[in-house]
Coordinates of C-alpha atoms in Angstrom, one line a residue:
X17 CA 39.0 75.5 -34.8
X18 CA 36.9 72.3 -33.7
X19 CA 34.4 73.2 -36.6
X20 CA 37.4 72.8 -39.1
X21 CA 38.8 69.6 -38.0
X22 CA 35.2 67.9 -38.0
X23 CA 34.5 69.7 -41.2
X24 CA 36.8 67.7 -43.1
X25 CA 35.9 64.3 -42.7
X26 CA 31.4 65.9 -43.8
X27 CA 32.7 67.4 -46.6
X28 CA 34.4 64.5 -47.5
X29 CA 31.3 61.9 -47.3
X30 CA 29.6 65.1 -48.8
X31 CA 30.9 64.2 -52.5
X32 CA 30.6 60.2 -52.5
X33 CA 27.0 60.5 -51.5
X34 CA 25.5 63.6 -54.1
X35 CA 27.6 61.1 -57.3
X36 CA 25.9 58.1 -55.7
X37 CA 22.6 59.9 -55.3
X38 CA 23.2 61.3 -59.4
X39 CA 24.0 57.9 -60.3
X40 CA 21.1 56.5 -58.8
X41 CA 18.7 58.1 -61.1
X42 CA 17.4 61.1 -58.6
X43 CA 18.4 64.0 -61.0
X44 CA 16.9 62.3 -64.2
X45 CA 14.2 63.8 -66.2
X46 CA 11.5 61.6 -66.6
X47 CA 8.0 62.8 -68.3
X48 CA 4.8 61.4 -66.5
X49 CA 2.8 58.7 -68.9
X50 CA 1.7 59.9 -72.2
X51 CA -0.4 58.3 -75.3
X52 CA 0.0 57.5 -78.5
X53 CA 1.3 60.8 -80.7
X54 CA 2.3 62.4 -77.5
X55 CA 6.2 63.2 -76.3
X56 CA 7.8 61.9 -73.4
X57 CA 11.3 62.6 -72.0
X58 CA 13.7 60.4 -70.2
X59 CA 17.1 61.6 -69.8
X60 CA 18.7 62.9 -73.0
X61 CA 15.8 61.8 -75.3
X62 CA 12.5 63.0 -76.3
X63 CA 10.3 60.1 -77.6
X64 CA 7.5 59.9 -79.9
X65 CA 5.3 56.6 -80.6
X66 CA 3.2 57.1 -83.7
X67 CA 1.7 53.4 -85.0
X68 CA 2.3 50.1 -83.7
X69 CA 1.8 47.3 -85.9
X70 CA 1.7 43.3 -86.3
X71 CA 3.7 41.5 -88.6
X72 CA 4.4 37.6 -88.7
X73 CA 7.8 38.8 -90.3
X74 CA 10.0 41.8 -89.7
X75 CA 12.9 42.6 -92.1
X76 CA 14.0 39.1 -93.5
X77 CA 13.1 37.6 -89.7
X78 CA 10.1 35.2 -88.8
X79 CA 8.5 35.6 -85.3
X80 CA 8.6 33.0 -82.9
X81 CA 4.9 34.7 -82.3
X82 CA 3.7 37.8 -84.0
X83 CA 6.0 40.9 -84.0
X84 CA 4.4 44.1 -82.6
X85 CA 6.2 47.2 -84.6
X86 CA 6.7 50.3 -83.0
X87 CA 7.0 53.8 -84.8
X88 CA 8.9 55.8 -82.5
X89 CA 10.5 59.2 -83.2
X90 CA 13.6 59.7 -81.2
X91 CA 15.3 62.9 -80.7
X92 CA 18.4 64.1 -78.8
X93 CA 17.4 67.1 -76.1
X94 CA 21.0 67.0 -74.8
X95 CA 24.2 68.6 -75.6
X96 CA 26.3 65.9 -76.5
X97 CA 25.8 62.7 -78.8
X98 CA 23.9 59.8 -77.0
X99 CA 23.7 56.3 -78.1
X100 CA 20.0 54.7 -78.7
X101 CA 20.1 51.5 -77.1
X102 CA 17.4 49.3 -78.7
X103 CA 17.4 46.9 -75.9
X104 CA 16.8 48.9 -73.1
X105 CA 12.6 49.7 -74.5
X106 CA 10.5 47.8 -72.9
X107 CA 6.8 46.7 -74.3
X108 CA 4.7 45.8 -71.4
X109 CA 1.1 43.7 -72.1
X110 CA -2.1 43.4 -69.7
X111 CA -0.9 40.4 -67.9
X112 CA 2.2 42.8 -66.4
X113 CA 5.1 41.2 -69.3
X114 CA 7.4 42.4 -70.0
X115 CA 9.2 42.2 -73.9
X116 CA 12.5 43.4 -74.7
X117 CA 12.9 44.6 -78.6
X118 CA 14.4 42.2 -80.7
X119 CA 15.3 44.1 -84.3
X120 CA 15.5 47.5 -85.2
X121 CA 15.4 49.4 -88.6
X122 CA 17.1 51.4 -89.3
X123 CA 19.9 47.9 -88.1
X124 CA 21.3 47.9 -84.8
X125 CA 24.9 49.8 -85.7
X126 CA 26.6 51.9 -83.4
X127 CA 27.0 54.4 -86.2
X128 CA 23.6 54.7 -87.2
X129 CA 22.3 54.7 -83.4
X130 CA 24.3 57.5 -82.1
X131 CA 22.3 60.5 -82.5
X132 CA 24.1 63.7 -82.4
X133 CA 22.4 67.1 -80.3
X134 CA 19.2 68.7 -81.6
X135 CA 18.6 65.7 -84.1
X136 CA 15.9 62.9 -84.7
X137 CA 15.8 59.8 -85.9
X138 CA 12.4 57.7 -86.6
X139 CA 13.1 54.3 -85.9
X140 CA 10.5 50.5 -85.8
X141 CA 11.6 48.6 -83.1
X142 CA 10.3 45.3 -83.1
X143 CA 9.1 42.9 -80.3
X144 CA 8.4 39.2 -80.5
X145 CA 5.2 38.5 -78.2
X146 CA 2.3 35.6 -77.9
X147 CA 0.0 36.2 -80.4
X148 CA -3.2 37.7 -78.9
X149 CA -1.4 39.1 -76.4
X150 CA -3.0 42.5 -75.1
X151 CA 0.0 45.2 -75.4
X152 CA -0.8 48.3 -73.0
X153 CA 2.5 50.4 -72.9
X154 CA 5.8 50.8 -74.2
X155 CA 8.5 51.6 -71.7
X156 CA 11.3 54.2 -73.3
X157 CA 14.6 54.5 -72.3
X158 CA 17.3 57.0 -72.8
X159 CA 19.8 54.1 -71.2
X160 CA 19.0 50.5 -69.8
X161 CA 19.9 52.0 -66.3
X162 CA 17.1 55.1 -66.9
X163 CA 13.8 55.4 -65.4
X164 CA 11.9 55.4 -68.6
X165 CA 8.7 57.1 -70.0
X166 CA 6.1 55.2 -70.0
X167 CA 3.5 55.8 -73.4
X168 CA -0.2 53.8 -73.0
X169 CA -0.8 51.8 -76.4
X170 CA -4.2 52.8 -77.2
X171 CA -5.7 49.7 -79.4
X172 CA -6.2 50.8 -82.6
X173 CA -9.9 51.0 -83.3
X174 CA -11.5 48.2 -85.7
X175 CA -12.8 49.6 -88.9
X176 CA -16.2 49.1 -88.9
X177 CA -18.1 48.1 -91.6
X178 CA -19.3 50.5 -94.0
X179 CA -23.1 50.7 -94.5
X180 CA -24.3 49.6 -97.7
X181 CA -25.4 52.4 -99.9
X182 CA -29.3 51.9 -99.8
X183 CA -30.8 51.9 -103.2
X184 CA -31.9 55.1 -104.7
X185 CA -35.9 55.3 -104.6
X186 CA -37.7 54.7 -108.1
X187 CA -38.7 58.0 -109.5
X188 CA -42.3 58.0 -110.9

């Protein structure tokens, strides 16, 4: 009888503290860091970052500095539609900035960003950074309240110069 009476006031706090521990992010699936052409998972989404570019300009926009374009596949693992947020990603640089995206093609419409189960959607988000600046990761987010995946941003390697073909010895 005692065990019943003082039962009911632990099973009560039982229930406030496993949704505040949910909603604090301690049940989220969150992939450890990947590269460039490698998936990551945060939540609901599986994320894939093939290319990232420089443009001065991005869609009919002009860069305060340089944008940096990211090619990003983005595909729902859940069961229900989920909303891409474009201003929850993160790009990070060597200093330990941090850039929020500022455009997105396809355009930022709630319509276009909801992605229904079992779907992907290849998307350029586009970040307005110092030009010069080093970029080393891109921080992806199912939700601006997610942990987020973090991918390394491997710098593309310079071409190098092609060696001149060497003339063709004289034939005697």
């Amino acid at each position: 009888m005692f065990f019943g009476c003082a039962g009911r006031p632990a099973a009560l706090l039982i229930v406030p503290v496993a949704v505040l521990l949910a909603s604090c992010g301690l049940f989220h699936t969150t992939s450890a860091p990947a590269g460039t052409g490698q998936e990551v998972l945060d939540g609901k989404f599986a994320f894939i970052v093939s290319q990232v570019d420089t443009s001065p300009t991005f869609g009919h926009a002009r860069a305060h500095g340089v944008y940096a374009i990211v090619s990003t596949a983005v595909r729902n693992v859940g069961t229900e539609a989920q909303f891409f947020d474009m201003a929850a990603q993160r790009l990070k640089d060597s200093a330990g900035r941090a850039y929020s995206a500022s455009s997105m093609e396809p355009p930022f419409l709630e319509e276009v960003n909801t992605i229904n189960p079992g779907l992907q959607v290849s998307v350029k988000l586009a970040f307005d950074v110092p030009p010069g600046v080093r970029l080393t990761q891109i921080v992806l987010h199912e939700s601006a309240s997610s942990h987020g995946a973090p991918v390394k941003l491997t710098p593309s390697p310079s071409p190098s110069p092609s060696p001149s073909p060497s003339p063709a010895p004289p034939r005697g």
